[in-house]
PDB file of C-alpha atoms in Angstrom:
ATOM      1  CA  UNK G   1     -10.102 -14.373  -6.425  1.00  0.00           C
ATOM      2  CA  UNK G   2     -12.174 -11.231  -5.578  1.00  0.00           C
ATOM      3  CA  UNK G   3     -11.445  -7.622  -7.350  1.00  0.00           C
ATOM      4  CA  UNK G   4     -13.150  -4.331  -6.666  1.00  0.00           C
ATOM      5  CA  UNK G   5     -13.633  -1.021  -7.819  1.00  0.00           C
ATOM      6  CA  UNK G   6     -11.619   1.469  -5.897  1.00  0.00           C
ATOM      7  CA  UNK G   7     -10.672   5.272  -6.806  1.00  0.00           C
ATOM      8  CA  UNK G   8      -6.603   5.407  -6.158  1.00  0.00           C
ATOM      9  CA  UNK G   9      -4.230   3.450  -7.444  1.00  0.00           C
ATOM     10  CA  UNK G  10      -0.248   2.426  -7.124  1.00  0.00           C
ATOM     11  CA  UNK G  11       1.921   2.794 -10.258  1.00  0.00           C
ATOM     12  CA  UNK G  12       4.209  -0.547 -10.659  1.00  0.00           C
ATOM     13  CA  UNK G  13       8.046  -0.325  -9.426  1.00  0.00           C
ATOM     14  CA  UNK G  14      10.668  -2.251 -10.696  1.00  0.00           C
ATOM     15  CA  UNK G  15      14.157  -2.829 -10.173  1.00  0.00           C
ATOM     16  CA  UNK G  16      16.906  -5.006 -11.979  1.00  0.00           C
ATOM     17  CA  UNK G  17      18.222  -6.533  -8.891  1.00  0.00           C
ATOM     18  CA  UNK G  18      17.811  -8.760  -5.672  1.00  0.00           C
ATOM     19  CA  UNK G  19      20.059  -8.283  -2.404  1.00  0.00           C
ATOM     20  CA  UNK G  20      20.168 -12.035  -1.095  1.00  0.00           C
ATOM     21  CA  UNK G  21      21.322 -13.003   2.171  1.00  0.00           C
ATOM     22  CA  UNK G  22      18.639 -15.629   3.680  1.00  0.00           C
ATOM     23  CA  UNK G  23      18.422 -17.269  -0.127  1.00  0.00           C
ATOM     24  CA  UNK G  24      22.551 -17.647  -0.413  1.00  0.00           C
ATOM     25  CA  UNK G  25      22.086 -20.393   2.052  1.00  0.00           C
ATOM     26  CA  UNK G  26      19.958 -22.839  -0.922  1.00  0.00           C
ATOM     27  CA  UNK G  27      22.664 -21.921  -3.313  1.00  0.00           C
ATOM     28  CA  UNK G  28      25.404 -24.645  -1.471  1.00  0.00           C
ATOM     29  CA  UNK G  29      25.097 -27.029  -4.624  1.00  0.00           C
ATOM     30  CA  UNK G  30      25.844 -24.145  -6.955  1.00  0.00           C
ATOM     31  CA  UNK G  31      28.765 -22.998  -5.151  1.00  0.00           C
ATOM     32  CA  UNK G  32      30.441 -25.180  -2.617  1.00  0.00           C
ATOM     33  CA  UNK G  33      32.446 -22.292  -1.115  1.00  0.00           C
ATOM     34  CA  UNK G  34      29.715 -21.244   0.463  1.00  0.00           C
ATOM     35  CA  UNK G  35      29.020 -22.581   4.108  1.00  0.00           C
ATOM     36  CA  UNK G  36      26.001 -22.643   6.163  1.00  0.00           C
ATOM     37  CA  UNK G  37      27.819 -19.645   8.146  1.00  0.00           C
ATOM     38  CA  UNK G  38      28.358 -17.299   6.180  1.00  0.00           C
ATOM     39  CA  UNK G  39      26.804 -13.646   6.143  1.00  0.00           C
ATOM     40  CA  UNK G  40      27.525 -12.572   3.297  1.00  0.00           C
ATOM     41  CA  UNK G  41      25.106 -10.444   0.420  1.00  0.00           C
ATOM     42  CA  UNK G  42      25.006 -12.008  -2.956  1.00  0.00           C
ATOM     43  CA  UNK G  43      23.621  -9.236  -5.441  1.00  0.00           C
ATOM     44  CA  UNK G  44      22.186 -11.103  -8.290  1.00  0.00           C
ATOM     45  CA  UNK G  45      20.331  -9.585 -11.146  1.00  0.00           C
ATOM     46  CA  UNK G  46      16.655 -10.549 -11.288  1.00  0.00           C
ATOM     47  CA  UNK G  47      16.331 -11.561 -15.188  1.00  0.00           C
ATOM     48  CA  UNK G  48      19.465 -13.912 -14.384  1.00  0.00           C
ATOM     49  CA  UNK G  49      17.623 -15.384 -11.684  1.00  0.00           C
ATOM     50  CA  UNK G  50      14.469 -15.928 -13.377  1.00  0.00           C
ATOM     51  CA  UNK G  51      16.491 -17.208 -16.400  1.00  0.00           C
ATOM     52  CA  UNK G  52      17.962 -20.021 -14.012  1.00  0.00           C
ATOM     53  CA  UNK G  53      14.748 -20.748 -12.640  1.00  0.00           C
ATOM     54  CA  UNK G  54      13.030 -20.946 -16.373  1.00  0.00           C
ATOM     55  CA  UNK G  55      15.728 -23.367 -17.566  1.00  0.00           C
ATOM     56  CA  UNK G  56      15.066 -25.667 -14.547  1.00  0.00           C
ATOM     57  CA  UNK G  57      11.556 -26.297 -15.254  1.00  0.00           C
ATOM     58  CA  UNK G  58      12.239 -26.266 -18.817  1.00  0.00           C
ATOM     59  CA  UNK G  59      14.647 -28.854 -18.249  1.00  0.00           C
ATOM     60  CA  UNK G  60      11.954 -31.573 -16.944  1.00  0.00           C
ATOM     61  CA  UNK G  61       9.463 -30.329 -19.966  1.00  0.00           C
ATOM     62  CA  UNK G  62       7.563 -27.269 -18.704  1.00  0.00           C
ATOM     63  CA  UNK G  63       5.477 -25.632 -21.330  1.00  0.00           C
ATOM     64  CA  UNK G  64       7.554 -22.114 -21.857  1.00  0.00           C
ATOM     65  CA  UNK G  65       5.162 -19.894 -20.855  1.00  0.00           C
ATOM     66  CA  UNK G  66       4.255 -21.521 -17.417  1.00  0.00           C
ATOM     67  CA  UNK G  67       7.630 -21.757 -16.558  1.00  0.00           C
ATOM     68  CA  UNK G  68       7.860 -18.216 -17.209  1.00  0.00           C
ATOM     69  CA  UNK G  69       4.797 -17.384 -14.916  1.00  0.00           C
ATOM     70  CA  UNK G  70       6.230 -19.917 -12.349  1.00  0.00           C
ATOM     71  CA  UNK G  71       9.775 -17.801 -12.166  1.00  0.00           C
ATOM     72  CA  UNK G  72       8.248 -15.117 -12.234  1.00  0.00           C
ATOM     73  CA  UNK G  73       6.094 -15.667  -9.190  1.00  0.00           C
ATOM     74  CA  UNK G  74       9.052 -16.942  -7.360  1.00  0.00           C
ATOM     75  CA  UNK G  75      11.154 -14.060  -8.155  1.00  0.00           C
ATOM     76  CA  UNK G  76       8.594 -11.371  -6.662  1.00  0.00           C
ATOM     77  CA  UNK G  77       8.402 -13.985  -3.064  1.00  0.00           C
ATOM     78  CA  UNK G  78      12.498 -13.475  -2.951  1.00  0.00           C
ATOM     79  CA  UNK G  79      12.238  -9.714  -3.600  1.00  0.00           C
ATOM     80  CA  UNK G  80       9.804  -9.132  -1.046  1.00  0.00           C
ATOM     81  CA  UNK G  81      11.304 -10.857   1.671  1.00  0.00           C
ATOM     82  CA  UNK G  82       8.991 -14.028   1.378  1.00  0.00           C
ATOM     83  CA  UNK G  83      12.195 -16.248   1.390  1.00  0.00           C
ATOM     84  CA  UNK G  84      10.447 -19.255   2.047  1.00  0.00           C
ATOM     85  CA  UNK G  85       8.295 -19.108  -1.168  1.00  0.00           C
ATOM     86  CA  UNK G  86      11.161 -18.197  -3.576  1.00  0.00           C
ATOM     87  CA  UNK G  87      13.836 -20.023  -4.924  1.00  0.00           C
ATOM     88  CA  UNK G  88      13.749 -22.361  -2.236  1.00  0.00           C
ATOM     89  CA  UNK G  89      10.807 -23.950  -3.685  1.00  0.00           C
ATOM     90  CA  UNK G  90      12.141 -24.194  -6.834  1.00  0.00           C
ATOM     91  CA  UNK G  91      13.013 -27.924  -6.436  1.00  0.00           C
ATOM     92  CA  UNK G  92       9.129 -29.068  -4.884  1.00  0.00           C
ATOM     93  CA  UNK G  93       8.197 -27.629  -8.408  1.00  0.00           C
ATOM     94  CA  UNK G  94      10.558 -29.436 -10.838  1.00  0.00           C
ATOM     95  CA  UNK G  95       9.850 -32.446  -8.861  1.00  0.00           C
ATOM     96  CA  UNK G  96       6.391 -32.041  -9.332  1.00  0.00           C
ATOM     97  CA  UNK G  97       6.308 -31.528 -13.075  1.00  0.00           C
ATOM     98  CA  UNK G  98       9.258 -34.316 -13.142  1.00  0.00           C
ATOM     99  CA  UNK G  99       7.215 -37.170 -11.433  1.00  0.00           C
ATOM    100  CA  UNK G 100       3.762 -36.016 -13.740  1.00  0.00           C
ATOM    101  CA  UNK G 101       1.803 -35.092 -10.760  1.00  0.00           C
ATOM    102  CA  UNK G 102       1.461 -31.978 -12.109  1.00  0.00           C
ATOM    103  CA  UNK G 103       0.992 -31.254 -15.342  1.00  0.00           C
ATOM    104  CA  UNK G 104       2.054 -28.618 -18.313  1.00  0.00           C
ATOM    105  CA  UNK G 105       0.173 -29.852 -21.570  1.00  0.00           C
ATOM    106  CA  UNK G 106      -2.739 -27.928 -20.902  1.00  0.00           C
ATOM    107  CA  UNK G 107      -4.492 -24.470 -19.471  1.00  0.00           C
ATOM    108  CA  UNK G 108      -6.798 -23.489 -17.150  1.00  0.00           C
ATOM    109  CA  UNK G 109     -10.554 -24.070 -18.043  1.00  0.00           C
ATOM    110  CA  UNK G 110     -13.684 -21.747 -17.227  1.00  0.00           C
ATOM    111  CA  UNK G 111     -15.984 -25.051 -15.898  1.00  0.00           C
ATOM    112  CA  UNK G 112     -19.140 -22.500 -14.927  1.00  0.00           C
ATOM    113  CA  UNK G 113     -19.385 -18.290 -15.157  1.00  0.00           C
ATOM    114  CA  UNK G 114     -21.672 -15.780 -14.448  1.00  0.00           C
ATOM    115  CA  UNK G 115     -21.440 -11.954 -14.692  1.00  0.00           C
ATOM    116  CA  UNK G 116     -19.403 -11.229 -11.596  1.00  0.00           C
ATOM    117  CA  UNK G 117     -18.523 -14.916 -10.523  1.00  0.00           C
ATOM    118  CA  UNK G 118     -16.651 -18.036 -12.527  1.00  0.00           C
ATOM    119  CA  UNK G 119     -15.350 -21.601 -11.411  1.00  0.00           C
ATOM    120  CA  UNK G 120     -12.588 -22.303 -12.806  1.00  0.00           C
ATOM    121  CA  UNK G 121     -10.775 -26.146 -13.474  1.00  0.00           C
ATOM    122  CA  UNK G 122      -6.749 -25.670 -13.069  1.00  0.00           C
ATOM    123  CA  UNK G 123      -6.175 -28.662 -14.796  1.00  0.00           C
ATOM    124  CA  UNK G 124      -3.551 -29.366 -12.485  1.00  0.00           C
ATOM    125  CA  UNK G 125      -1.305 -27.035 -14.220  1.00  0.00           C
ATOM    126  CA  UNK G 126       1.429 -25.355 -12.010  1.00  0.00           C
ATOM    127  CA  UNK G 127      -0.385 -22.960  -9.214  1.00  0.00           C
ATOM    128  CA  UNK G 128       1.320 -19.973 -10.764  1.00  0.00           C
ATOM    129  CA  UNK G 129      -0.170 -20.617 -14.158  1.00  0.00           C
ATOM    130  CA  UNK G 130      -3.966 -20.805 -12.491  1.00  0.00           C
ATOM    131  CA  UNK G 131      -3.298 -18.139 -10.256  1.00  0.00           C
ATOM    132  CA  UNK G 132      -2.618 -15.707 -13.180  1.00  0.00           C
ATOM    133  CA  UNK G 133      -5.440 -17.071 -14.895  1.00  0.00           C
ATOM    134  CA  UNK G 134      -8.105 -16.793 -11.898  1.00  0.00           C
ATOM    135  CA  UNK G 135      -6.996 -13.546 -11.321  1.00  0.00           C
ATOM    136  CA  UNK G 136      -7.361 -11.503 -14.810  1.00  0.00           C
ATOM    137  CA  UNK G 137     -10.767 -13.232 -15.274  1.00  0.00           C
ATOM    138  CA  UNK G 138     -12.008 -11.910 -11.480  1.00  0.00           C
ATOM    139  CA  UNK G 139      -9.719  -8.380 -12.957  1.00  0.00           C
ATOM    140  CA  UNK G 140     -11.942  -8.394 -16.370  1.00  0.00           C
ATOM    141  CA  UNK G 141     -15.161  -9.237 -14.805  1.00  0.00           C
ATOM    142  CA  UNK G 142     -14.594  -6.158 -11.856  1.00  0.00           C
ATOM    143  CA  UNK G 143     -14.011  -3.908 -14.530  1.00  0.00           C
ATOM    144  CA  UNK G 144     -16.975  -5.149 -16.296  1.00  0.00           C
ATOM    145  CA  UNK G 145     -19.354  -5.426 -13.758  1.00  0.00           C
ATOM    146  CA  UNK G 146     -17.992  -3.788 -10.016  1.00  0.00           C
ATOM    147  CA  UNK G 147     -16.820  -6.860  -8.630  1.00  0.00           C
ATOM    148  CA  UNK G 148     -15.360 -10.436 -10.052  1.00  0.00           C
ATOM    149  CA  UNK G 149     -15.343 -13.451  -7.500  1.00  0.00           C
ATOM    150  CA  UNK G 150     -13.562 -16.371  -9.064  1.00  0.00           C
ATOM    151  CA  UNK G 151     -12.711 -19.929  -7.951  1.00  0.00           C
ATOM    152  CA  UNK G 152     -10.372 -22.843  -9.075  1.00  0.00           C
ATOM    153  CA  UNK G 153     -10.259 -26.664  -8.234  1.00  0.00           C
ATOM    154  CA  UNK G 154      -7.442 -29.030  -9.187  1.00  0.00           C
ATOM    155  CA  UNK G 155      -4.716 -26.400  -8.600  1.00  0.00           C
ATOM    156  CA  UNK G 156      -1.288 -26.870  -7.202  1.00  0.00           C
ATOM    157  CA  UNK G 157       1.047 -24.530  -4.581  1.00  0.00           C
ATOM    158  CA  UNK G 158       0.744 -21.342  -6.401  1.00  0.00           C
ATOM    159  CA  UNK G 159       3.518 -18.924  -3.875  1.00  0.00           C
ATOM    160  CA  UNK G 160       2.794 -15.843  -2.504  1.00  0.00           C
ATOM    161  CA  UNK G 161      -0.535 -14.589  -1.626  1.00  0.00           C
ATOM    162  CA  UNK G 162       0.207 -11.649  -2.621  1.00  0.00           C
ATOM    163  CA  UNK G 163       1.329 -12.086  -6.238  1.00  0.00           C
ATOM    164  CA  UNK G 164      -2.310 -11.942  -7.164  1.00  0.00           C
ATOM    165  CA  UNK G 165      -4.057  -9.612  -5.015  1.00  0.00           C
ATOM    166  CA  UNK G 166      -1.353  -6.902  -6.356  1.00  0.00           C
ATOM    167  CA  UNK G 167      -2.105  -8.026  -9.795  1.00  0.00           C
ATOM    168  CA  UNK G 168      -5.390  -5.885  -9.336  1.00  0.00           C
ATOM    169  CA  UNK G 169      -3.668  -2.744  -8.134  1.00  0.00           C
ATOM    170  CA  UNK G 170      -2.349  -1.844 -11.837  1.00  0.00           C
ATOM    171  CA  UNK G 171      -6.057  -2.101 -12.910  1.00  0.00           C
ATOM    172  CA  UNK G 172      -7.480   0.792 -10.053  1.00  0.00           C
ATOM    173  CA  UNK G 173      -9.296  -2.334  -7.991  1.00  0.00           C
ATOM    174  CA  UNK G 174      -8.818  -4.226  -4.988  1.00  0.00           C
ATOM    175  CA  UNK G 175      -7.325  -7.764  -4.806  1.00  0.00           C
ATOM    176  CA  UNK G 176      -8.042 -10.639  -2.648  1.00  0.00           C
ATOM    177  CA  UNK G 177      -6.476 -13.763  -2.953  1.00  0.00           C
ATOM    178  CA  UNK G 178      -6.927 -16.808  -0.697  1.00  0.00           C
ATOM    179  CA  UNK G 179      -5.763 -20.527  -0.975  1.00  0.00           C
ATOM    180  CA  UNK G 180      -5.821 -23.692   1.062  1.00  0.00           C
ATOM    181  CA  UNK G 181      -2.949 -26.259   1.748  1.00  0.00           C
ATOM    182  CA  UNK G 182      -1.649 -29.529   2.674  1.00  0.00           C
ATOM    183  CA  UNK G 183      -2.816 -30.395   6.776  1.00  0.00           C
ATOM    184  CA  UNK G 184       0.052 -28.801   8.333  1.00  0.00           C
ATOM    185  CA  UNK G 185      -1.499 -27.315  11.288  1.00  0.00           C
ATOM    186  CA  UNK G 186      -2.463 -28.362  14.843  1.00  0.00           C
ATOM    187  CA  UNK G 187      -6.267 -27.050  15.251  1.00  0.00           C
ATOM    188  CA  UNK G 188      -6.357 -25.811  19.493  1.00  0.00           C
ATOM    189  CA  UNK G 189      -6.850 -28.425  21.209  1.00  0.00           C
ATOM    190  CA  UNK G 190      -5.852 -31.167  18.632  1.00  0.00           C
ATOM    191  CA  UNK G 191      -2.647 -33.440  18.387  1.00  0.00           C
ATOM    192  CA  UNK G 192      -3.781 -34.170  14.793  1.00  0.00           C
ATOM    193  CA  UNK G 193      -2.609 -32.287  11.784  1.00  0.00           C
ATOM    194  CA  UNK G 194      -5.835 -31.370  10.181  1.00  0.00           C
ATOM    195  CA  UNK G 195      -5.880 -27.802   8.155  1.00  0.00           C
ATOM    196  CA  UNK G 196      -2.999 -26.339   5.937  1.00  0.00           C
ATOM    197  CA  UNK G 197      -1.529 -22.830   6.530  1.00  0.00           C
ATOM    198  CA  UNK G 198      -4.286 -21.598   4.375  1.00  0.00           C
ATOM    199  CA  UNK G 199      -2.571 -17.865   3.629  1.00  0.00           C
ATOM    200  CA  UNK G 200      -4.441 -14.849   2.842  1.00  0.00           C
ATOM    201  CA  UNK G 201      -3.937 -11.212   1.191  1.00  0.00           C
ATOM    202  CA  UNK G 202      -5.651  -8.300   0.201  1.00  0.00           C
ATOM    203  CA  UNK G 203      -4.118  -5.096  -1.647  1.00  0.00           C
ATOM    204  CA  UNK G 204      -5.896  -1.818  -1.981  1.00  0.00           C
ATOM    205  CA  UNK G 205      -4.352   0.676  -3.722  1.00  0.00           C
ATOM    206  CA  UNK G 206      -3.915   4.414  -2.242  1.00  0.00           C
ATOM    207  CA  UNK G 207      -2.705   8.136  -2.824  1.00  0.00           C
ATOM    208  CA  UNK G 208       0.644   9.599  -4.127  1.00  0.00           C
ATOM    209  CA  UNK G 209       1.984   6.003  -5.172  1.00  0.00           C
ATOM    210  CA  UNK G 210       1.203   4.337  -2.294  1.00  0.00           C
ATOM    211  CA  UNK G 211      -0.801   0.790  -1.124  1.00  0.00           C
ATOM    212  CA  UNK G 212      -2.015  -1.347   1.454  1.00  0.00           C
ATOM    213  CA  UNK G 213      -1.030  -5.146   0.803  1.00  0.00           C
ATOM    214  CA  UNK G 214      -1.402  -7.872   3.302  1.00  0.00           C
ATOM    215  CA  UNK G 215      -0.068 -11.370   3.053  1.00  0.00           C
ATOM    216  CA  UNK G 216      -0.271 -13.668   5.532  1.00  0.00           C
ATOM    217  CA  UNK G 217      -0.404 -17.412   6.942  1.00  0.00           C
ATOM    218  CA  UNK G 218      -3.363 -18.243   9.162  1.00  0.00           C
ATOM    219  CA  UNK G 219      -0.607 -20.097  10.969  1.00  0.00           C
ATOM    220  CA  UNK G 220       2.227 -18.418  13.165  1.00  0.00           C
ATOM    221  CA  UNK G 221       4.492 -18.366  10.496  1.00  0.00           C
ATOM    222  CA  UNK G 222       4.881 -20.408   6.787  1.00  0.00           C
ATOM    223  CA  UNK G 223       6.459 -23.751   6.990  1.00  0.00           C
ATOM    224  CA  UNK G 224       8.941 -22.739   4.823  1.00  0.00           C
ATOM    225  CA  UNK G 225      10.674 -19.898   7.857  1.00  0.00           C
ATOM    226  CA  UNK G 226      11.120 -23.286  10.200  1.00  0.00           C
ATOM    227  CA  UNK G 227      12.957 -25.261   7.338  1.00  0.00           C
ATOM    228  CA  UNK G 228      15.172 -21.526   7.038  1.00  0.00           C
ATOM    229  CA  UNK G 229      15.920 -22.020  10.919  1.00  0.00           C
ATOM    230  CA  UNK G 230      16.326 -25.465  10.507  1.00  0.00           C
ATOM    231  CA  UNK G 231      19.130 -24.929   7.974  1.00  0.00           C
ATOM    232  CA  UNK G 232      20.956 -22.289   9.923  1.00  0.00           C
ATOM    233  CA  UNK G 233      21.020 -24.436  13.448  1.00  0.00           C
ATOM    234  CA  UNK G 234      18.243 -21.247  14.582  1.00  0.00           C
ATOM    235  CA  UNK G 235      16.156 -21.917  17.699  1.00  0.00           C
ATOM    236  CA  UNK G 236      12.319 -20.863  17.014  1.00  0.00           C
ATOM    237  CA  UNK G 237       9.585 -19.542  19.057  1.00  0.00           C
ATOM    238  CA  UNK G 238       7.229 -21.877  20.922  1.00  0.00           C
ATOM    239  CA  UNK G 239       4.740 -20.675  19.277  1.00  0.00           C
ATOM    240  CA  UNK G 240       5.700 -21.296  15.774  1.00  0.00           C
ATOM    241  CA  UNK G 241       4.939 -25.120  16.023  1.00  0.00           C
ATOM    242  CA  UNK G 242       4.736 -28.643  17.991  1.00  0.00           C
ATOM    243  CA  UNK G 243       5.889 -32.186  17.913  1.00  0.00           C
ATOM    244  CA  UNK G 244       4.273 -35.119  16.972  1.00  0.00           C
ATOM    245  CA  UNK G 245       2.747 -35.207  19.971  1.00  0.00           C
ATOM    246  CA  UNK G 246       1.002 -31.896  19.080  1.00  0.00           C
ATOM    247  CA  UNK G 247       2.832 -30.300  21.767  1.00  0.00           C
ATOM    248  CA  UNK G 248       4.683 -26.554  21.410  1.00  0.00           C
ATOM    249  CA  UNK G 249       8.689 -26.800  20.638  1.00  0.00           C
ATOM    250  CA  UNK G 250      11.241 -24.594  20.045  1.00  0.00           C
ATOM    251  CA  UNK G 251      13.437 -27.276  17.777  1.00  0.00           C
ATOM    252  CA  UNK G 252      12.363 -26.618  14.341  1.00  0.00           C
ATOM    253  CA  UNK G 253      14.157 -30.188  13.593  1.00  0.00           C
ATOM    254  CA  UNK G 254      11.327 -31.372  15.540  1.00  0.00           C
ATOM    255  CA  UNK G 255       8.161 -29.885  13.614  1.00  0.00           C
ATOM    256  CA  UNK G 256       9.721 -30.803  10.092  1.00  0.00           C
ATOM    257  CA  UNK G 257       9.854 -34.754  11.371  1.00  0.00           C
ATOM    258  CA  UNK G 258       6.716 -35.743  12.410  1.00  0.00           C
ATOM    259  CA  UNK G 259       5.309 -32.283  13.917  1.00  0.00           C
ATOM    260  CA  UNK G 260       3.084 -29.585  12.730  1.00  0.00           C
ATOM    261  CA  UNK G 261       2.377 -25.669  13.098  1.00  0.00           C
ATOM    262  CA  UNK G 262       0.421 -24.006  15.350  1.00  0.00           C
ATOM    263  CA  UNK G 263      -2.232 -21.438  14.240  1.00  0.00           C
ATOM    264  CA  UNK G 264      -1.437 -17.582  14.232  1.00  0.00           C
ATOM    265  CA  UNK G 265      -1.287 -17.019  18.110  1.00  0.00           C
ATOM    266  CA  UNK G 266      -0.082 -20.081  19.134  1.00  0.00           C
ATOM    267  CA  UNK G 267      -1.609 -22.081  21.810  1.00  0.00           C
ATOM    268  CA  UNK G 268      -4.940 -21.426  22.931  1.00  0.00           C
ATOM    269  CA  UNK G 269      -3.903 -19.259  26.210  1.00  0.00           C
ATOM    270  CA  UNK G 270      -2.218 -16.758  23.652  1.00  0.00           C
ATOM    271  CA  UNK G 271      -5.452 -17.018  21.410  1.00  0.00           C
ATOM    272  CA  UNK G 272      -4.399 -19.131  18.965  1.00  0.00           C
ATOM    273  CA  UNK G 273      -7.548 -20.501  18.265  1.00  0.00           C
ATOM    274  CA  UNK G 274      -8.365 -16.704  16.407  1.00  0.00           C
ATOM    275  CA  UNK G 275      -5.923 -17.897  13.829  1.00  0.00           C
ATOM    276  CA  UNK G 276      -7.209 -21.462  13.632  1.00  0.00           C
ATOM    277  CA  UNK G 277     -10.985 -19.367  13.140  1.00  0.00           C
ATOM    278  CA  UNK G 278      -9.320 -17.449  10.136  1.00  0.00           C
ATOM    279  CA  UNK G 279      -7.951 -21.237   8.694  1.00  0.00           C
ATOM    280  CA  UNK G 280     -11.205 -22.391   8.486  1.00  0.00           C
ATOM    281  CA  UNK G 281     -12.649 -19.540   7.132  1.00  0.00           C
ATOM    282  CA  UNK G 282     -10.113 -19.868   3.935  1.00  0.00           C
ATOM    283  CA  UNK G 283     -10.850 -23.496   4.002  1.00  0.00           C
ATOM    284  CA  UNK G 284     -14.580 -22.576   3.488  1.00  0.00           C
ATOM    285  CA  UNK G 285     -13.977 -20.020   0.718  1.00  0.00           C
ATOM    286  CA  UNK G 286     -12.049 -22.359  -0.743  1.00  0.00           C
ATOM    287  CA  UNK G 287     -12.116 -26.063  -0.586  1.00  0.00           C
ATOM    288  CA  UNK G 288     -15.770 -26.174   0.202  1.00  0.00           C
ATOM    289  CA  UNK G 289     -16.973 -23.504  -1.582  1.00  0.00           C
ATOM    290  CA  UNK G 290     -15.503 -24.907  -4.414  1.00  0.00           C
ATOM    291  CA  UNK G 291     -16.836 -28.989  -3.982  1.00  0.00           C
ATOM    292  CA  UNK G 292     -12.878 -29.867  -3.660  1.00  0.00           C
ATOM    293  CA  UNK G 293     -10.872 -31.468  -1.399  1.00  0.00           C
ATOM    294  CA  UNK G 294     -10.435 -29.995   1.764  1.00  0.00           C
ATOM    295  CA  UNK G 295      -8.405 -30.135   5.127  1.00  0.00           C
ATOM    296  CA  UNK G 296      -7.187 -33.512   5.988  1.00  0.00           C
ATOM    297  CA  UNK G 297      -8.421 -34.842   2.422  1.00  0.00           C
ATOM    298  CA  UNK G 298      -5.238 -32.745   0.660  1.00  0.00           C
ATOM    299  CA  UNK G 299      -2.196 -34.523   0.211  1.00  0.00           C
ATOM    300  CA  UNK G 300       0.757 -34.291   2.245  1.00  0.00           C
ATOM    301  CA  UNK G 301       3.293 -31.552   1.992  1.00  0.00           C
ATOM    302  CA  UNK G 302       6.263 -32.447   0.203  1.00  0.00           C
ATOM    303  CA  UNK G 303       5.139 -35.710  -1.660  1.00  0.00           C
ATOM    304  CA  UNK G 304       4.075 -36.606  -4.798  1.00  0.00           C
ATOM    305  CA  UNK G 305       1.514 -39.026  -3.965  1.00  0.00           C
ATOM    306  CA  UNK G 306      -0.972 -37.571  -6.681  1.00  0.00           C
ATOM    307  CA  UNK G 307      -2.990 -34.551  -7.646  1.00  0.00           C
ATOM    308  CA  UNK G 308      -2.933 -31.335  -4.853  1.00  0.00           C
ATOM    309  CA  UNK G 309      -6.086 -30.378  -5.794  1.00  0.00           C
ATOM    310  CA  UNK G 310      -5.841 -27.388  -4.085  1.00  0.00           C
ATOM    311  CA  UNK G 311      -8.033 -24.307  -4.395  1.00  0.00           C
ATOM    312  CA  UNK G 312      -7.461 -20.964  -5.057  1.00  0.00           C
ATOM    313  CA  UNK G 313     -10.184 -17.829  -4.207  1.00  0.00           C
TER     314      UNK G 313
END
């Protein structure tokens, strides 16, 4: 996590409802009347959705404060249109707490720090809990010194990166957030999935209630977008992913079942190596810098075989 001082700021905005279309595909178990071909919109109060998410996490033994942090992060994702990282991911967090590959009976801890830097042990709790802890620590340091640089190891999937970078806006700061992830990407000229989607985000406050916010994976798309297209029976652009032989494909099912994603830009012919370079940059700032797991050593996506040991920067 990074924070910088800035001259301008953006006042927070709030609304009470979520207008959801894509997310309706994940209510199939809650409302059997819905079909995968439904094109209806459903107006759902944010408070109701957050309460539902919190109750799901509480049911498997999650600490209330941790459940609240997670629900807020997922709500922000859906509200901003990142449907791949909102309610769509709730079952993953529930499973990780239920099978105890992620804990909720402890808190992140500062291992080492200086005036402007900090190393945090996430203690294998939910990613949003670690992310919030690190960003707030970076903000405090930035307000005192001018910059805050915090890295954490032993974390987990933390949702959308902008959830953390945007926390700096209210403090008139510029925020940056990065994380490495499970290996899902075929590097340029490779037949083996080696690195994750490794997202990066920057949020910079501006004049007249405006701001610049960038939140992007260093793959062409997030894995969840492929999952959504597969659920809807839609073909995808060949620049999104590849089959189990590393060959670009338009079939999302081939990507999900043994395949993987392509770096931002797609194939080598369309400059996918640039996305690969950004991907490695995030890996260096996160996995390598923190002395944690990195690249192919991180546990496989959507498995609960042990600690994810992801890194937040």
